[in-house]
XYZ file of N, CA, C and O in Angstrom:
480
model
N -67.446 -10.216 -97.917
C -66.789 -10.927 -97.041
C -66.646 -10.127 -95.388
O -66.285 -9.264 -94.941
N -67.197 -10.470 -94.564
C -67.111 -10.047 -92.845
C -66.193 -10.575 -92.361
O -66.231 -12.365 -92.464
N -65.126 -10.163 -91.621
C -63.941 -10.432 -90.978
C -64.599 -9.840 -89.594
O -65.004 -8.995 -89.507
N -63.831 -11.013 -88.717
C -63.750 -10.261 -87.186
C -62.669 -10.814 -86.581
O -62.359 -11.369 -86.670
N -62.290 -9.679 -85.852
C -61.344 -9.896 -85.834
C -61.293 -9.633 -84.330
O -61.674 -9.064 -83.233
N -60.471 -10.735 -83.162
C -61.006 -10.500 -81.333
C -59.354 -10.577 -81.052
O -58.855 -11.089 -81.378
N -59.589 -9.531 -80.399
C -58.194 -9.011 -80.016
C -58.221 -9.314 -78.882
O -58.750 -9.229 -77.819
N -56.626 -9.773 -78.412
C -56.389 -11.492 -77.232
C -54.735 -10.969 -77.410
O -54.106 -11.766 -76.540
N -54.434 -9.680 -77.268
C -53.550 -9.271 -77.175
C -52.578 -8.456 -75.509
O -51.567 -8.248 -75.650
N -54.176 -8.541 -75.242
C -53.747 -7.865 -73.848
C -52.505 -8.297 -72.680
O -52.545 -9.712 -73.095
N -52.164 -8.037 -72.060
C -52.349 -9.387 -70.208
C -52.627 -9.798 -69.921
O -51.590 -10.750 -68.618
N -54.001 -9.321 -69.268
C -55.093 -10.274 -68.619
C -54.198 -9.840 -67.239
O -54.168 -11.254 -67.087
N -54.089 -9.463 -66.747
C -53.375 -9.324 -65.448
C -54.868 -9.541 -64.076
O -53.989 -9.004 -63.050
N -55.426 -8.982 -64.822
C -55.986 -8.288 -63.211
C -56.922 -9.644 -61.843
O -56.965 -9.569 -61.452
N -56.790 -11.169 -62.422
C -56.296 -11.882 -61.962
C -55.329 -12.590 -61.040
O -54.977 -12.938 -60.231
N -53.949 -11.339 -61.091
C -53.468 -12.065 -60.514
C -52.042 -11.855 -61.588
O -52.296 -12.684 -62.717
N -50.578 -12.364 -60.885
C -49.449 -11.367 -62.035
C -49.390 -13.503 -62.517
O -48.819 -13.404 -63.427
N -50.341 -13.946 -62.177
C -49.575 -15.743 -62.836
C -51.133 -15.873 -63.098
O -51.176 -17.538 -63.788
N -52.234 -15.233 -63.338
C -53.321 -16.199 -64.517
C -53.265 -14.957 -65.751
O -54.636 -14.505 -64.960
N -53.844 -15.523 -66.180
C -54.113 -15.066 -67.433
C -55.339 -15.315 -68.097
O -56.022 -16.494 -67.187
N -56.760 -13.904 -67.748
C -58.229 -13.628 -67.518
C -58.804 -14.827 -68.803
O -59.466 -16.059 -68.677
N -57.460 -14.708 -70.045
C -58.517 -15.433 -71.419
C -58.282 -16.425 -71.245
O -58.967 -17.652 -72.452
N -57.484 -17.666 -70.256
C -56.559 -18.608 -70.209
C -57.918 -19.111 -69.389
O -57.810 -21.235 -68.826
N -58.388 -18.338 -68.528
C -59.067 -19.294 -67.026
C -60.607 -19.861 -67.523
O -61.372 -19.583 -68.606
N -60.522 -20.721 -67.754
C -61.468 -21.961 -67.295
C -62.383 -22.147 -67.073
O -63.044 -21.555 -65.620
N -63.656 -21.540 -68.237
C -65.443 -21.664 -67.378
C -65.604 -23.064 -68.387
O -65.399 -22.824 -69.872
N -66.540 -23.531 -67.613
C -67.231 -24.604 -68.208
C -67.123 -25.347 -69.207
O -67.189 -25.825 -70.745
N -65.400 -25.162 -68.658
C -64.575 -27.502 -68.927
C -63.685 -25.979 -70.349
O -62.864 -26.799 -71.339
N -63.666 -25.445 -70.468
C -63.090 -24.052 -71.903
C -62.196 -22.836 -70.830
O -63.004 -22.148 -70.406
N -60.977 -21.907 -71.748
C -60.440 -21.229 -71.202
C -61.645 -19.885 -72.242
O -62.365 -19.789 -73.186
N -61.758 -19.301 -71.755
C -62.510 -17.707 -71.998
C -62.356 -16.961 -73.036
O -63.107 -16.934 -74.192
N -61.574 -17.576 -73.687
C -61.085 -16.544 -75.406
C -61.524 -18.283 -76.638
O -61.508 -17.838 -77.299
N -61.564 -19.475 -75.848
C -62.394 -20.508 -76.980
C -63.241 -20.159 -76.976
O -64.088 -20.209 -78.223
N -64.405 -19.731 -75.475
C -66.064 -19.392 -75.952
C -66.617 -17.996 -76.924
O -67.254 -18.282 -77.782
N -65.399 -16.990 -76.311
C -65.093 -15.938 -77.315
C -65.347 -16.921 -78.930
O -65.846 -16.000 -79.533
N -64.085 -17.135 -78.927
C -63.531 -17.413 -80.722
C -64.437 -18.632 -81.301
O -66.000 -18.218 -82.313
N -65.570 -19.566 -80.102
C -66.489 -20.595 -80.600
C -67.702 -19.486 -81.208
O -68.739 -19.616 -82.509
N -67.860 -18.240 -80.349
C -69.144 -17.628 -80.750
C -68.984 -16.887 -82.900
O -69.796 -17.164 -83.161
N -67.977 -16.475 -83.072
C -68.126 -15.971 -83.764
C -67.330 -17.339 -84.560
O -68.155 -16.495 -86.020
N -67.133 -18.452 -84.120
C -66.714 -19.417 -85.608
C -68.140 -19.685 -85.377
O -68.475 -20.412 -87.211
N -69.125 -19.218 -84.540
C -70.848 -20.549 -85.051
C -71.520 -19.918 -85.492
O -72.376 -19.728 -86.442
N -71.283 -17.975 -86.348
C -71.610 -17.054 -86.432
C -71.287 -17.688 -88.693
O -70.880 -17.293 -88.580
N -72.968 -17.462 -88.746
C -73.212 -17.236 -90.046
C -72.497 -16.426 -90.648
O -72.599 -16.011 -92.299
N -73.543 -15.220 -90.339
C -72.521 -14.017 -90.964
C -70.961 -13.527 -91.073
O -70.288 -12.509 -91.429
N -70.383 -13.728 -90.021
C -68.442 -14.377 -89.847
C -68.059 -15.087 -91.029
O -68.517 -16.006 -91.314
N -66.804 -14.770 -92.102
C -66.588 -15.470 -92.709
C -64.810 -15.553 -92.818
O -64.547 -17.235 -92.892
N -64.390 -15.109 -92.360
C -63.575 -14.613 -91.613
C -62.962 -14.374 -90.281
O -63.633 -13.417 -90.088
N -61.991 -14.950 -89.403
C -61.127 -14.670 -88.003
C -59.808 -14.359 -87.855
O -59.534 -14.943 -88.601
N -59.988 -13.079 -87.258
C -58.599 -12.958 -86.999
C -57.891 -12.163 -85.804
O -58.688 -11.628 -85.283
N -57.227 -13.936 -84.838
C -56.749 -13.704 -83.601
C -55.705 -12.301 -83.472
O -54.856 -12.967 -83.999
N -55.259 -11.439 -82.933
C -54.456 -10.981 -82.478
C -54.353 -11.057 -80.806
O -54.757 -10.951 -80.319
N -53.177 -11.830 -81.147
C -51.797 -12.067 -79.581
C -51.116 -11.535 -79.384
O -50.610 -10.707 -80.279
N -50.888 -12.093 -78.110
C -49.114 -11.036 -77.639
C -48.239 -12.309 -78.770
O -48.610 -13.002 -78.985
N -47.249 -11.661 -78.506
C -46.480 -12.287 -79.127
C -45.368 -13.776 -78.378
O -45.905 -13.535 -77.899
N -45.168 -14.037 -79.453
C -44.687 -15.406 -78.631
C -46.237 -17.023 -78.366
O -46.160 -17.373 -77.415
N -47.376 -15.868 -78.563
C -48.255 -16.637 -78.034
C -48.906 -17.281 -79.259
O -50.060 -18.239 -79.042
N -48.563 -17.428 -80.935
C -49.334 -18.284 -81.805
C -49.269 -18.825 -81.955
O -50.549 -19.424 -81.958
N -48.196 -20.131 -81.240
C -48.711 -21.602 -81.017
C -49.981 -21.810 -80.196
O -50.041 -23.436 -80.441
N -50.158 -21.150 -78.949
C -50.619 -21.212 -78.820
C -52.411 -21.659 -78.737
O -52.853 -21.661 -78.883
N -52.279 -20.427 -80.040
C -54.059 -19.769 -80.167
C -54.132 -21.590 -81.616
O -55.165 -21.444 -82.022
N -52.834 -21.593 -82.197
C -53.200 -22.370 -83.199
C -53.438 -23.893 -82.398
O -54.390 -24.450 -82.703
N -53.023 -23.844 -81.673
C -53.108 -25.344 -80.428
C -55.068 -25.218 -79.931
O -55.504 -26.466 -80.197
N -55.300 -23.502 -79.174
C -56.185 -23.694 -79.753
C -57.648 -23.726 -80.923
O -58.845 -25.145 -80.908
N -57.559 -23.862 -81.579
C -58.339 -24.018 -82.920
C -57.583 -25.854 -83.279
O -59.736 -25.890 -83.519
N -56.968 -26.250 -82.858
C -57.209 -27.437 -83.522
C -57.946 -28.493 -82.221
O -58.966 -29.046 -82.547
N -58.328 -27.997 -81.197
C -58.292 -28.693 -80.319
C -60.070 -28.616 -80.151
O -60.285 -29.010 -80.311
N -60.222 -27.224 -80.530
C -61.662 -26.747 -80.141
C -62.595 -26.717 -82.106
O -63.598 -26.755 -82.067
N -61.779 -27.455 -82.654
C -61.919 -27.602 -84.559
C -62.427 -26.544 -84.567
O -64.090 -26.814 -85.243
N -62.465 -25.441 -84.841
C -62.981 -24.338 -85.397
C -63.398 -24.367 -87.063
O -62.228 -24.884 -86.896
N -64.027 -24.474 -87.162
C -64.054 -24.283 -88.778
C -64.182 -23.028 -89.592
O -63.509 -23.248 -91.046
N -64.210 -22.021 -89.456
C -63.650 -21.209 -89.930
C -62.587 -20.780 -90.213
O -61.716 -20.545 -89.414
N -62.363 -19.928 -91.523
C -60.657 -20.334 -91.738
C -60.715 -18.738 -90.804
O -61.137 -18.257 -90.383
N -58.260 -18.639 -90.800
C -59.014 -17.765 -89.303
C -57.583 -17.042 -90.009
O -56.405 -18.378 -90.348
N -56.730 -16.023 -89.021
C -55.268 -15.156 -89.423
C -55.383 -15.174 -88.270
O -55.633 -14.246 -87.548
N -53.489 -15.465 -87.470
C -53.164 -14.874 -86.161
C -52.130 -14.194 -87.026
O -51.652 -14.187 -87.594
N -51.968 -13.122 -85.898
C -50.959 -11.843 -85.650
C -50.327 -11.280 -84.163
O -51.989 -11.820 -83.287
N -49.880 -10.935 -84.625
C -49.325 -10.790 -82.655
C -49.392 -9.269 -82.386
O -49.815 -7.834 -83.003
N -50.174 -7.822 -82.028
C -50.824 -7.221 -81.414
C -50.088 -6.560 -81.211
O -48.042 -6.994 -81.808
N -49.843 -5.658 -81.218
C -49.419 -4.049 -80.418
C -48.990 -3.584 -79.293
O -49.122 -4.284 -78.772
N -48.590 -2.541 -79.580
C -48.179 -1.713 -77.837
C -49.248 -1.455 -77.298
O -49.767 -1.747 -75.592
N -50.356 -0.849 -78.068
C -51.542 -0.337 -76.716
C -52.390 -0.946 -78.105
O -52.425 -1.789 -78.820
N -53.832 -1.568 -76.997
C -54.644 -1.868 -77.769
C -54.824 -1.479 -78.789
O -55.812 -1.859 -80.297
N -55.709 0.425 -79.521
C -55.377 -0.061 -81.086
C -54.574 0.283 -81.805
O -55.017 -0.114 -82.805
N -53.350 -0.281 -81.871
C -52.072 -0.519 -82.331
C -52.623 -2.268 -82.886
O -52.562 -2.783 -83.932
N -53.080 -3.309 -81.642
C -53.347 -4.185 -81.400
C -54.446 -4.398 -82.945
O -54.536 -5.676 -83.838
N -55.505 -3.062 -83.032
C -56.572 -3.497 -83.657
C -56.580 -3.449 -85.563
O -56.685 -3.609 -85.999
N -55.586 -2.136 -85.495
C -54.755 -1.520 -86.277
C -54.187 -3.568 -87.277
O -54.383 -3.679 -88.165
N -53.841 -4.168 -86.125
C -52.761 -5.499 -86.494
C -54.269 -6.086 -86.819
O -53.122 -6.963 -88.733
N -55.022 -5.987 -86.391
C -56.037 -7.192 -86.942
C -56.167 -6.315 -88.059
O -57.188 -7.894 -88.921
N -57.328 -4.922 -88.650
C -57.196 -5.080 -89.648
C -56.306 -5.477 -90.926
O -56.653 -5.513 -91.977
N -55.121 -4.587 -90.520
C -53.790 -5.630 -91.463
C -54.077 -5.947 -92.116
O -53.645 -6.873 -93.863
N -54.334 -7.404 -91.030
C -54.698 -8.907 -91.668
C -55.791 -9.381 -92.175
O -56.005 -10.345 -93.040
N -56.909 -8.558 -91.869
C -58.102 -9.283 -92.892
C -58.104 -9.240 -94.239
O -57.275 -8.554 -94.991
N -58.515 -10.285 -94.611
C -59.039 -10.631 -96.344
C -59.136 -9.135 -97.115
O -59.812 -8.711 -96.391
N -57.718 -9.317 -98.078
C -58.432 -7.650 -98.816
C -60.000 -8.296 -99.277
O -60.623 -6.908 -99.434
N -60.699 -8.355 -99.407
C -62.269 -8.742 -99.682
C -63.053 -8.401 -98.865
O -64.624 -8.613 -99.188
N -62.746 -7.706 -98.043
C -63.121 -7.593 -96.182
C -64.401 -6.225 -96.685
O -63.413 -5.450 -97.533
N -64.894 -6.413 -96.109
C -66.169 -5.503 -96.948
C -66.426 -5.073 -95.284
O -67.739 -3.683 -95.362
N -66.592 -5.591 -94.242
C -66.907 -5.059 -92.634
C -66.948 -6.200 -91.848
O -66.113 -6.908 -92.434
N -66.381 -5.883 -90.701
C -65.820 -5.422 -89.947
C -66.000 -6.345 -88.434
O -67.048 -4.695 -88.472
N -66.256 -7.608 -87.524
C -66.968 -6.259 -85.696
C -65.453 -6.880 -85.480
O -64.642 -8.502 -85.652
N -65.245 -6.358 -84.299
C -64.544 -5.852 -82.861
C -64.809 -6.600 -81.751
O -65.342 -6.395 -81.604
N -63.810 -7.392 -81.517
C -64.696 -8.650 -80.502
C -63.348 -8.715 -79.368
O -62.028 -8.436 -79.770
N -63.337 -7.949 -78.116
C -62.428 -8.387 -76.488
C -62.335 -9.854 -76.791
O -63.555 -10.627 -76.613
N -60.968 -10.639 -77.190
C -60.989 -12.016 -76.536
C -61.659 -12.226 -75.460
O -61.660 -13.660 -74.857
N -61.621 -11.437 -74.055
C -62.056 -11.799 -72.706
C -63.717 -10.846 -72.245
O -63.820 -12.152 -71.589
N -63.888 -11.251 -73.428
C -65.357 -11.326 -73.659
C -66.143 -12.253 -74.300
O -67.198 -12.057 -75.488
N -67.290 -13.542 -73.351
C -67.359 -15.120 -74.653
C -68.945 -14.458 -74.348
O -69.460 -15.593 -75.554
N -69.384 -13.243 -74.365
C -70.878 -13.760 -73.878
C -71.920 -13.191 -74.421
O -73.097 -13.111 -74.305
N -70.839 -12.862 -75.955
C -71.611 -11.918 -76.950
C -72.229 -13.194 -77.857
O -72.194 -14.119 -77.762
N -74.278 -12.707 -77.803
C -75.492 -14.318 -78.156
C -75.548 -13.238 -79.815
O -74.803 -12.554 -80.406
N -75.324 -15.148 -80.880
C -74.606 -14.852 -82.476
C -76.350 -13.523 -82.634
O -75.774 -13.221 -83.501
N -77.709 -12.769 -81.717
C -77.927 -12.527 -81.868
C -77.601 -11.603 -82.663
O -77.531 -9.988 -83.582
N -76.931 -10.813 -81.290
C -76.327 -9.644 -81.514
C -75.159 -9.114 -82.681
O -75.425 -8.244 -83.149
N -74.243 -10.458 -82.749
C -73.287 -10.496 -83.761
C -73.669 -10.351 -85.073
O -74.502 -9.276 -86.100
N -75.305 -10.704 -84.759
C -75.749 -10.562 -86.720
C -76.245 -9.078 -86.689
O -76.428 -8.372 -88.096
N -76.845 -8.840 -85.616
C -77.899 -7.288 -85.611
C -76.661 -6.067 -86.316
O -77.213 -4.802 -86.535
N -75.627 -6.519 -85.399
C -75.023 -5.453 -85.917
C -73.623 -5.648 -87.200
O -73.530 -4.757 -87.379
N -74.171 -6.559 -87.332
C -73.086 -7.164 -88.861
C -74.348 -5.963 -89.970
O -74.278 -5.830 -90.617
N -76.021 -6.844 -89.895
C -76.839 -6.660 -90.760
C -76.822 -4.262 -90.740
O -76.967 -3.984 -91.429
């Protein structure tokens, strides 16, 4: 089983204190929804772990319903630093995971061919 860990637990303040880059709308969707969609569409990915900020779990559950992502997913809270968030994602991966792809939630332009090449 291959699991994608999408790290979306940062503060995302580069756009200013009141604008979260993960939820900046591009082509009718938040950036993070585009990122999630790429991995949801990949035939190489079996499960997705979304690592999110504390108290954002319901927001990401709503994203999953709104955009009808099909793959099984787990939502887990991130840590103090990025490395802690990645660790939390690894800990939440299904026990039969044999390969992991880690992606920044604010990087929506990863092509399916790159995901496939990376997993291969």
